[in-house]
Amino acid sequence: FSPRPAVSQVIAPAEPDPAASPQGARTELDEEMENDICKVWDMSMDEDVALFLQEFNAPDIFMGVFAKSKCPRLTEICVGILGNMACFQDICMSISKDENLGQVLLQRLCDSDSPTLLETSRLLLTCLSQPEVANVWVERIRENPSVYDCVCFIMSSSTNVELLVKVGEVVDKLFDLDEELMLNWIKNGTCRSVGPSVDDSPEELPDFKIVPCILEAAKQVRSDNPEGLDVYMHILQLLTTVDEGIQAIVQAPDGGKETWSLLYDLVCQELCQPDDPPIIVQEQKTVLASILSVLSAMFASQTEQEYTRMRKNMPLIGSLIRILQYMEGCGKRAVDNSKESEQEETGRTDVNEEDFHLKILKDICCELLSNMLQELTKENTLEGLHQGHLNEQTCSCAFQNLLPLYSASVESFLEVLREADQTLADNLEKRFPSLKVHT
């Protein structure tokens, strides 16, 4: 590694001469200095180098950079080096326990520079992912109201997909770690705090609400980053694990219509489509489970809303049945694979894990489908038959998966189906003799 004097020059570079630029203007690193510091950034992924930087008090030096720098690239690199250093447990604990450094790093979330925001988010996620220090950061974030506003600002206004995904991962991790923090953020939106600014003056942020910000970010990432969409759908699912979260979704000014429309469109138009191979359900199982879980919670609590009326939702019923059909195909394949790898412990573990995730998806799918079938009228059913969402094959698949747990829903739907198509109802009753329809 470089001798100590050279390191000093690289990780504690002098700022460009402020006299050379207007007051408050951003400055740039010269190319040679930037190359040197980037080499340190790359090398800091090595544990020995990271330990040397810690011994050299690099975190303290970087604090000085954060306080004085007008050079966004320099700030980004310094945060990036800290992010690499935090990948090692002992260094992460040292960084995390430094209260002043912790506060300064959280202030970086209010930066106006996207690359700096990305590196800051990566650093926070690294720390939150280490159990030894996660609670330190959760408590620090809970006590710092500006984090909420800055995160909401990023989610609602940024078009940088990479940044949105990383910020989403931070929020997802926070909510997963601490329900109290999630509840605070659900109820938040009334306080004002310092937000992103291109200079040193505070900027008052809008009165953010968490759900619209999540939706805006999800719209930005949906086409370019499937993993990012998965993250934001899981955040919404986490919200539905508490009553306050469900109410935040369905009591939005539009009554939850925007949320329902986005999720409906994802299920009916983008995910697990008729021209996809059945194995697609394996790739999309986690995002589908999150989406269907939110739709199920909304449907159960908002049956009076216009957007949940069944005349608009026959395509959703068709999509739910198609998901079940695809899962049946994946289930058969999993059984075959299990037989072939009976002597391979790792193979069996993988299959069991896949079965577990598919079972979760199936349970959520069946719950929503059963609730929706109970709401069907004769007119809705006729429309579903006409559109091709309901036929003997799809109804048989639905019954096969819903029985016996949801027998009341199936019997209720079969009574309605008898009014719409007597022959189809009779055929289904013969195929499933356990059903008792009162005529």
Coordinates of C-alpha atoms in Angstrom, one line a residue:
F1 CA 0.0 0.0 0.0
S2 CA 1.1 3.6 -0.5
P3 CA 3.3 5.2 2.1
R4 CA 1.5 7.4 4.7
P5 CA 2.3 10.8 3.2
A6 CA 0.8 9.9 -0.2
V7 CA -2.3 8.5 1.5
S8 CA -2.7 11.8 3.4
Q9 CA -2.7 13.7 0.1
V10 CA -5.2 11.4 -1.5
I11 CA -7.8 10.9 1.2
A12 CA -7.5 14.5 2.5
P13 CA -7.1 16.5 -0.7
A14 CA -7.2 20.2 -0.7
E15 CA -10.4 21.7 -2.0
P16 CA -10.1 23.5 -5.3
D17 CA -9.5 27.2 -4.8
P18 CA -12.8 28.8 -4.0
A19 CA -11.5 32.1 -5.4
A20 CA -11.6 30.5 -8.8
S21 CA -15.3 30.1 -8.8
P22 CA -18.3 32.3 -7.8
Q23 CA -19.5 32.3 -4.2
G24 CA -21.3 29.1 -3.3
A25 CA -20.7 27.6 -6.7
R26 CA -19.8 23.9 -7.0
T27 CA -16.2 23.0 -7.7
E28 CA -14.6 20.1 -9.5
L29 CA -11.6 17.9 -8.8
D30 CA -8.8 17.9 -11.3
E31 CA -8.5 14.8 -13.2
E32 CA -5.3 13.5 -11.7
M33 CA -6.6 14.0 -8.1
E34 CA -9.9 12.3 -9.0
N35 CA -8.1 9.3 -10.4
D36 CA -5.9 9.0 -7.3
I37 CA -8.9 9.1 -4.9
C38 CA -10.9 6.7 -7.1
K39 CA -8.0 4.2 -6.8
V40 CA -8.3 4.4 -3.0
W41 CA -12.1 3.9 -3.4
D42 CA -11.5 0.7 -5.4
M43 CA -8.8 -0.5 -3.0
S44 CA -11.0 0.1 0.1
M45 CA -13.0 -3.0 -0.8
D46 CA -10.0 -5.0 0.5
E47 CA -10.2 -5.5 4.3
D48 CA -6.5 -4.8 4.9
V49 CA -6.8 -1.5 3.1
A50 CA -10.0 -0.6 4.9
L51 CA -8.4 -1.3 8.2
F52 CA -5.4 0.9 7.3
L53 CA -7.8 3.7 6.3
Q54 CA -9.5 3.4 9.7
E55 CA -6.1 3.5 11.5
F56 CA -5.3 6.6 9.5
N57 CA -8.6 8.2 10.8
A58 CA -10.1 8.4 7.4
P59 CA -13.7 8.7 8.8
D60 CA -12.7 11.8 10.8
I61 CA -11.0 13.3 7.7
F62 CA -14.1 12.6 5.7
M63 CA -16.3 14.4 8.2
G64 CA -14.2 17.5 7.5
V65 CA -14.7 17.0 3.8
F66 CA -18.5 16.7 4.3
A67 CA -18.6 19.9 6.4
K68 CA -16.6 22.1 4.0
S69 CA -16.7 20.5 0.5
K70 CA -18.4 22.3 -2.4
C71 CA -17.3 19.5 -4.7
P72 CA -20.1 16.8 -5.2
R73 CA -17.7 14.3 -6.7
L74 CA -15.3 14.5 -3.7
T75 CA -18.3 14.0 -1.3
E76 CA -19.6 11.1 -3.3
I77 CA -16.2 9.3 -3.3
C78 CA -15.7 9.8 0.4
V79 CA -19.1 8.4 1.2
G80 CA -18.3 5.5 -1.2
I81 CA -15.1 4.7 0.6
L82 CA -16.9 4.7 3.9
G83 CA -19.5 2.4 2.4
N84 CA -16.8 -0.1 1.3
M85 CA -15.2 0.1 4.8
A86 CA -18.5 -0.6 6.5
C87 CA -18.7 -3.9 4.7
F88 CA -16.3 -5.2 7.4
Q89 CA -18.0 -5.8 10.8
D90 CA -15.5 -4.2 13.2
I91 CA -15.1 -1.1 11.0
C92 CA -18.9 -0.9 10.6
M93 CA -19.3 -1.0 14.4
S94 CA -16.8 1.8 14.8
I95 CA -18.4 4.0 12.2
S96 CA -21.9 3.3 13.5
K97 CA -21.0 4.1 17.1
D98 CA -19.6 7.5 16.2
E99 CA -22.6 9.7 16.9
N100 CA -21.3 12.8 15.1
L101 CA -20.3 10.8 12.0
G102 CA -23.8 9.1 12.1
Q103 CA -25.6 12.4 12.1
V104 CA -23.4 13.8 9.4
L105 CA -24.0 10.8 7.2
L106 CA -27.8 11.1 7.6
Q107 CA -27.5 14.7 6.6
R108 CA -26.1 13.5 3.2
L109 CA -29.6 12.2 2.5
C110 CA -30.6 15.8 2.1
D111 CA -27.9 16.3 -0.6
S112 CA -29.0 17.4 -4.1
D113 CA -26.4 15.3 -5.8
S114 CA -27.7 11.9 -7.0
P115 CA -24.4 10.0 -6.9
T116 CA -23.8 11.1 -3.3
L117 CA -27.4 10.1 -2.4
L118 CA -26.8 6.7 -4.0
E119 CA -23.5 6.1 -2.0
T120 CA -25.2 7.3 1.2
S121 CA -28.1 4.9 0.7
R122 CA -25.7 2.1 0.0
L123 CA -23.8 2.8 3.2
L124 CA -27.0 3.0 5.3
L125 CA -28.2 -0.3 3.8
T126 CA -24.8 -2.0 4.6
C127 CA -25.1 -0.8 8.2
L128 CA -28.7 -1.8 8.6
S129 CA -27.9 -5.3 7.2
Q130 CA -25.5 -5.9 10.1
P131 CA -27.4 -7.1 13.2
E132 CA -24.8 -5.8 15.6
V133 CA -25.4 -2.2 14.6
A134 CA -28.8 -2.1 12.9
N135 CA -30.6 -1.0 16.0
V136 CA -28.2 1.9 16.4
W137 CA -29.1 3.2 13.0
V138 CA -32.9 2.6 13.4
E139 CA -32.9 4.6 16.6
R140 CA -30.8 7.4 15.0
I141 CA -33.2 7.6 12.0
R142 CA -36.2 7.5 14.3
E143 CA -34.9 10.5 16.2
N144 CA -34.0 12.4 13.0
P145 CA -37.3 13.7 11.3
S146 CA -35.4 15.0 8.3
V147 CA -34.7 11.5 7.1
Y148 CA -38.4 10.9 6.5
D149 CA -38.8 14.0 4.4
C150 CA -35.6 13.5 2.5
V151 CA -36.4 9.9 1.7
C152 CA -39.9 10.9 0.6
F153 CA -38.5 13.7 -1.5
I154 CA -36.2 11.2 -3.3
M155 CA -39.0 8.7 -3.9
S156 CA -41.4 11.2 -5.2
S157 CA -39.1 13.3 -7.4
S158 CA -36.1 11.3 -8.6
T159 CA -35.9 9.8 -12.0
N160 CA -32.7 7.9 -11.2
V161 CA -33.7 4.3 -11.1
E162 CA -30.6 3.0 -9.4
L163 CA -31.0 5.6 -6.6
L164 CA -34.7 4.8 -6.2
V165 CA -34.0 1.1 -5.9
K166 CA -31.3 1.6 -3.3
V167 CA -33.5 4.1 -1.3
G168 CA -36.4 1.6 -1.5
E169 CA -34.1 -1.1 -0.1
V170 CA -33.3 1.1 2.8
V171 CA -36.9 1.8 3.5
D172 CA -37.8 -1.8 3.2
K173 CA -35.1 -2.8 5.6
L174 CA -36.1 -0.1 8.1
F175 CA -39.8 -1.2 8.1
D176 CA -38.8 -4.9 8.3
L177 CA -36.6 -4.2 11.3
D178 CA -38.8 -1.8 13.3
E179 CA -42.6 -1.6 13.3
E180 CA -42.6 1.4 15.5
L181 CA -40.5 3.4 13.0
M182 CA -42.9 2.2 10.2
L183 CA -45.9 3.4 12.2
N184 CA -44.2 6.8 12.8
W185 CA -43.6 7.2 9.1
I186 CA -47.2 6.1 8.3
K187 CA -48.5 8.8 10.6
N188 CA -45.9 11.4 9.5
G189 CA -46.3 14.1 7.0
T190 CA -47.1 17.0 9.2
C191 CA -43.6 18.1 10.3
R192 CA -41.4 20.4 8.3
S193 CA -37.7 19.8 8.1
V194 CA -34.6 20.6 6.1
G195 CA -34.5 19.1 2.7
P196 CA -32.3 18.9 -0.4
S197 CA -30.8 22.2 -1.4
V198 CA -28.1 23.3 -3.9
D199 CA -26.6 25.7 -1.3
D200 CA -26.4 25.9 2.5
S201 CA -29.8 27.4 3.0
P202 CA -32.6 25.2 4.4
E203 CA -35.4 24.3 2.0
E204 CA -38.9 23.6 3.3
L205 CA -40.3 20.4 1.9
P206 CA -43.9 19.6 0.9
D207 CA -46.2 17.8 3.4
F208 CA -45.2 14.3 2.3
K209 CA -47.3 11.2 2.8
I210 CA -45.6 7.9 2.6
V211 CA -48.0 6.0 0.3
P212 CA -48.0 8.4 -2.7
C213 CA -44.2 8.6 -2.5
I214 CA -43.9 4.8 -2.7
L215 CA -46.3 4.7 -5.6
E216 CA -44.4 7.4 -7.5
A217 CA -41.1 5.5 -7.1
A218 CA -42.7 2.2 -8.1
K219 CA -43.9 3.8 -11.3
Q220 CA -40.4 5.0 -12.1
V221 CA -38.8 1.6 -11.6
R222 CA -41.5 -0.7 -12.9
S223 CA -40.2 -0.9 -16.5
D224 CA -36.5 -0.7 -16.0
N225 CA -35.8 -2.7 -12.8
P226 CA -37.9 -5.8 -11.8
E227 CA -35.9 -6.1 -8.6
G228 CA -36.8 -2.5 -7.7
L229 CA -40.4 -3.1 -8.3
D230 CA -40.3 -6.1 -6.0
V231 CA -38.8 -3.9 -3.3
Y232 CA -41.5 -1.3 -3.5
M233 CA -44.3 -3.8 -3.6
H234 CA -42.8 -5.4 -0.5
I235 CA -42.8 -2.0 1.2
L236 CA -46.5 -1.7 0.5
Q237 CA -47.1 -5.2 1.8
L238 CA -45.3 -4.4 5.0
L239 CA -47.7 -1.4 5.4
T240 CA -50.7 -3.7 5.2
T241 CA -49.4 -5.7 8.2
V242 CA -50.7 -2.9 10.5
D243 CA -54.2 -1.4 10.5
E244 CA -52.7 2.1 10.2
G245 CA -50.9 1.1 7.1
I246 CA -54.0 -0.2 5.4
Q247 CA -55.9 3.0 6.4
A248 CA -53.0 5.0 4.9
I249 CA -53.5 3.2 1.6
V250 CA -57.3 3.3 1.4
Q251 CA -57.9 6.7 3.0
A252 CA -55.7 8.6 0.5
P253 CA -57.5 11.5 -1.2
D254 CA -58.4 9.2 -4.0
G255 CA -59.6 6.5 -1.7
G256 CA -56.8 4.2 -2.7
K257 CA -57.8 4.2 -6.4
E258 CA -54.2 5.0 -7.6
T259 CA -52.8 2.1 -5.6
W260 CA -55.4 -0.3 -6.8
S261 CA -55.0 0.8 -10.4
L262 CA -51.2 0.4 -10.4
L263 CA -51.4 -3.1 -8.8
Y264 CA -54.3 -4.2 -11.0
D265 CA -52.4 -3.1 -14.1
L266 CA -49.2 -5.0 -13.0
V267 CA -51.2 -8.2 -12.4
C268 CA -53.4 -8.0 -15.5
Q269 CA -51.1 -6.5 -18.0
E270 CA -47.5 -7.2 -17.1
L271 CA -46.9 -10.1 -14.7
C272 CA -47.6 -13.8 -15.4
Q273 CA -49.3 -13.2 -18.8
P274 CA -50.9 -15.8 -21.1
D275 CA -48.0 -15.8 -23.5
D276 CA -45.5 -16.4 -20.7
P277 CA -44.3 -19.9 -19.9
P278 CA -45.7 -21.3 -16.7
I279 CA -42.2 -21.2 -15.1
I280 CA -42.5 -17.4 -15.0
V281 CA -44.5 -17.8 -11.8
Q282 CA -41.2 -19.0 -10.2
E283 CA -39.4 -15.8 -11.2
Q284 CA -42.2 -13.5 -10.1
K285 CA -43.5 -15.3 -7.0
T286 CA -42.3 -12.7 -4.5
V287 CA -43.5 -9.6 -6.3
L288 CA -46.8 -11.4 -7.1
A289 CA -47.2 -12.3 -3.4
S290 CA -46.7 -8.7 -2.3
I291 CA -49.0 -7.3 -4.9
L292 CA -51.8 -9.8 -4.2
S293 CA -51.4 -9.3 -0.5
V294 CA -52.0 -5.6 -0.8
L295 CA -54.9 -6.1 -3.2
S296 CA -56.5 -8.6 -0.8
A297 CA -56.2 -6.2 2.1
M298 CA -57.7 -3.3 0.1
F299 CA -60.5 -5.5 -1.3
A300 CA -61.5 -6.6 2.2
S301 CA -61.5 -3.1 3.6
Q302 CA -62.9 -1.1 0.6
T303 CA -65.7 -3.2 -0.9
E304 CA -67.8 -0.1 -1.2
Q305 CA -65.3 1.7 -3.4
E306 CA -66.1 1.9 -7.1
Y307 CA -62.7 0.5 -8.1
T308 CA -63.5 -2.8 -6.3
R309 CA -66.8 -3.3 -8.1
M310 CA -66.7 -6.8 -9.8
R311 CA -67.9 -5.5 -13.2
K312 CA -64.4 -3.9 -13.5
N313 CA -62.4 -6.7 -12.0
M314 CA -63.2 -9.8 -14.1
P315 CA -59.8 -9.6 -15.7
L316 CA -58.2 -9.7 -12.3
I317 CA -60.2 -12.9 -11.5
G318 CA -58.9 -14.4 -14.7
S319 CA -55.3 -13.4 -13.8
L320 CA -55.6 -15.0 -10.3
I321 CA -56.8 -18.3 -11.9
R322 CA -54.0 -18.2 -14.4
I323 CA -51.5 -17.8 -11.6
L324 CA -52.9 -20.9 -9.9
Q325 CA -52.8 -22.8 -13.2
Y326 CA -49.1 -21.9 -13.6
M327 CA -48.3 -22.9 -10.0
E328 CA -49.9 -26.3 -10.6
G329 CA -47.5 -26.8 -13.5
C330 CA -44.5 -25.6 -11.4
G331 CA -45.6 -27.9 -8.6
K332 CA -45.5 -30.9 -10.8
R333 CA -42.1 -30.0 -12.1
A334 CA -40.9 -29.5 -8.5
V335 CA -42.1 -33.1 -7.6
D336 CA -40.3 -34.5 -10.6
N337 CA -37.1 -32.6 -9.7
S338 CA -37.3 -33.9 -6.1
K339 CA -37.5 -37.5 -7.2
E340 CA -34.5 -37.0 -9.5
S341 CA -32.4 -35.5 -6.7
E342 CA -33.5 -37.7 -3.8
Q343 CA -29.9 -38.4 -2.9
E344 CA -28.8 -34.7 -3.2
E345 CA -29.4 -32.8 0.0
T346 CA -28.8 -29.4 -1.5
G347 CA -31.2 -30.1 -4.4
R348 CA -34.0 -31.1 -1.9
T349 CA -33.4 -28.0 0.1
D350 CA -33.8 -25.8 -3.0
V351 CA -37.0 -27.5 -4.0
N352 CA -38.4 -27.2 -0.5
E353 CA -37.6 -23.5 -0.4
E354 CA -39.3 -23.0 -3.8
D355 CA -42.3 -24.9 -2.5
F356 CA -42.4 -22.7 0.5
H357 CA -42.5 -19.4 -1.5
L358 CA -45.0 -20.9 -4.0
K359 CA -47.3 -22.0 -1.1
I360 CA -47.3 -18.4 0.3
L361 CA -48.3 -17.1 -3.1
K362 CA -51.0 -19.7 -3.5
D363 CA -52.4 -18.9 0.0
I364 CA -52.6 -15.2 -0.8
C365 CA -54.0 -15.8 -4.3
C366 CA -56.7 -18.2 -3.0
E367 CA -57.8 -15.8 -0.3
L368 CA -58.3 -12.9 -2.7
L369 CA -60.0 -15.1 -5.3
S370 CA -62.4 -16.6 -2.8
N371 CA -63.4 -13.1 -1.6
M372 CA -63.9 -11.9 -5.1
L373 CA -66.0 -14.9 -6.2
Q374 CA -68.3 -14.3 -3.3
E375 CA -69.1 -10.8 -4.7
L376 CA -70.0 -11.9 -8.2
T377 CA -73.5 -11.4 -9.5
K378 CA -75.2 -13.1 -12.4
E379 CA -74.4 -10.1 -14.6
N380 CA -70.7 -10.2 -13.6
T381 CA -70.5 -13.9 -14.2
L382 CA -72.1 -13.6 -17.7
E383 CA -69.5 -11.0 -18.5
G384 CA -66.7 -13.2 -17.3
L385 CA -68.0 -16.1 -19.4
H386 CA -68.3 -13.8 -22.4
Q387 CA -64.8 -12.4 -22.0
G388 CA -63.3 -15.9 -21.5
H389 CA -62.1 -15.4 -18.0
L390 CA -64.6 -18.1 -16.8
N391 CA -65.0 -21.5 -18.4
E392 CA -65.0 -25.1 -17.4
Q393 CA -61.2 -25.3 -17.3
T394 CA -60.6 -22.1 -15.3
C395 CA -63.5 -22.8 -12.9
S396 CA -62.2 -26.3 -12.3
C397 CA -58.7 -24.9 -11.5
A398 CA -60.3 -22.4 -9.1
F399 CA -62.4 -25.0 -7.3
Q400 CA -59.4 -27.4 -7.1
N401 CA -57.4 -24.9 -5.3
L402 CA -60.1 -23.3 -3.2
L403 CA -61.6 -26.5 -1.8
P404 CA -62.1 -27.5 0.9
L405 CA -60.9 -24.4 2.8
Y406 CA -63.1 -21.9 0.9
S407 CA -66.0 -24.2 0.3
A408 CA -68.6 -21.5 1.3
S409 CA -67.2 -19.1 -1.4
V410 CA -67.2 -21.9 -4.0
E411 CA -70.8 -22.9 -3.2
S412 CA -71.9 -19.3 -3.3
F413 CA -70.3 -18.8 -6.7
L414 CA -71.7 -22.0 -8.0
E415 CA -75.3 -20.9 -7.2
V416 CA -74.7 -17.7 -9.2
L417 CA -73.1 -19.6 -12.0
R418 CA -76.1 -21.9 -12.2
E419 CA -78.2 -18.8 -13.1
A420 CA -75.8 -17.7 -15.7
D421 CA -74.9 -21.1 -17.3
Q422 CA -76.8 -24.2 -16.0
T423 CA -74.8 -26.6 -18.1
L424 CA -71.4 -25.4 -16.8
A425 CA -72.6 -25.5 -13.2
D426 CA -73.9 -29.0 -13.6
N427 CA -70.6 -30.2 -15.1
L428 CA -68.6 -28.6 -12.3
E429 CA -70.9 -30.1 -9.7
K430 CA -70.3 -33.6 -11.2
R431 CA -66.5 -33.0 -11.2
F432 CA -66.6 -31.8 -7.5
P433 CA -69.3 -34.0 -5.8
S434 CA -68.5 -32.6 -2.4
L435 CA -70.3 -29.4 -3.4
K436 CA -73.9 -29.1 -2.3
V437 CA -75.8 -26.4 -4.1
H438 CA -79.2 -25.5 -2.8
T439 CA -81.6 -25.2 -5.7

